[in-house]
Amino acid sequence: MENTQLNDTRLSSHFKLGEFLDLGKYPDNKPTMQLVANMTYGCLMLLEPARQMVGPIIINSGFRNSRVNALVGGVRNSQHLQGQAADIRPQDPSQFQRLVDFLRACEHTDQLLTGPGWLHISWNPFVLPRHFVRIGYYK
Ligand SMILES: [Zn+2]
């Protein structure tokens, strides 16, 4: 698929595939259809409901192929490689704590790690969520 088609592919009402890929910076960061399905699951179960609570959400890092994951210093088994994680922040910084509280309470949260003003949220469509939460994990 062309990069513009990938970018415009809608995963849910408010999230497009392009937001997960950052193809402008990483032109070869292209997922398989299975990985797109994983990202769609995260949008439907976590990101859309979160957006309803806190308004627009910015994805700093979504899907990463192994090259991109290595470039950004991701761990080797990162869920970003599986389309099962996103590093996000609310567009309105005053909504950050509300976003943390919402995701912390959400039954679909697999892993929630927070840093200053942003957080890592992961999901897994195939197994029961671990609900592993670490607040203030990232410096
Ligand atoms: Zn992350």
Short mmCIF file of C-alpha atoms and ligand atoms in Angstrom, two decimals, residues 64 80 85-87 118 120 138, ligand 1:
data_model
loop_
_atom_site.label_atom_id
_atom_site.label_comp_id
_atom_site.label_asym_id
_atom_site.label_seq_id
_atom_site.Cartn_x
_atom_site.Cartn_y
_atom_site.Cartn_z
CA ARG A 64 7.48 0.20 15.57
CA HIS A 80 5.13 -1.59 20.14
CA ALA A 85 1.13 -0.29 22.64
CA ALA A 86 1.17 3.47 22.28
CA ASP A 87 2.98 6.32 24.01
CA TRP A 118 2.94 11.25 28.80
CA HIS A 120 2.79 4.13 27.78
CA TYR A 138 9.68 6.90 33.36
ZN ZN B 1 5.83 2.74 24.90
#
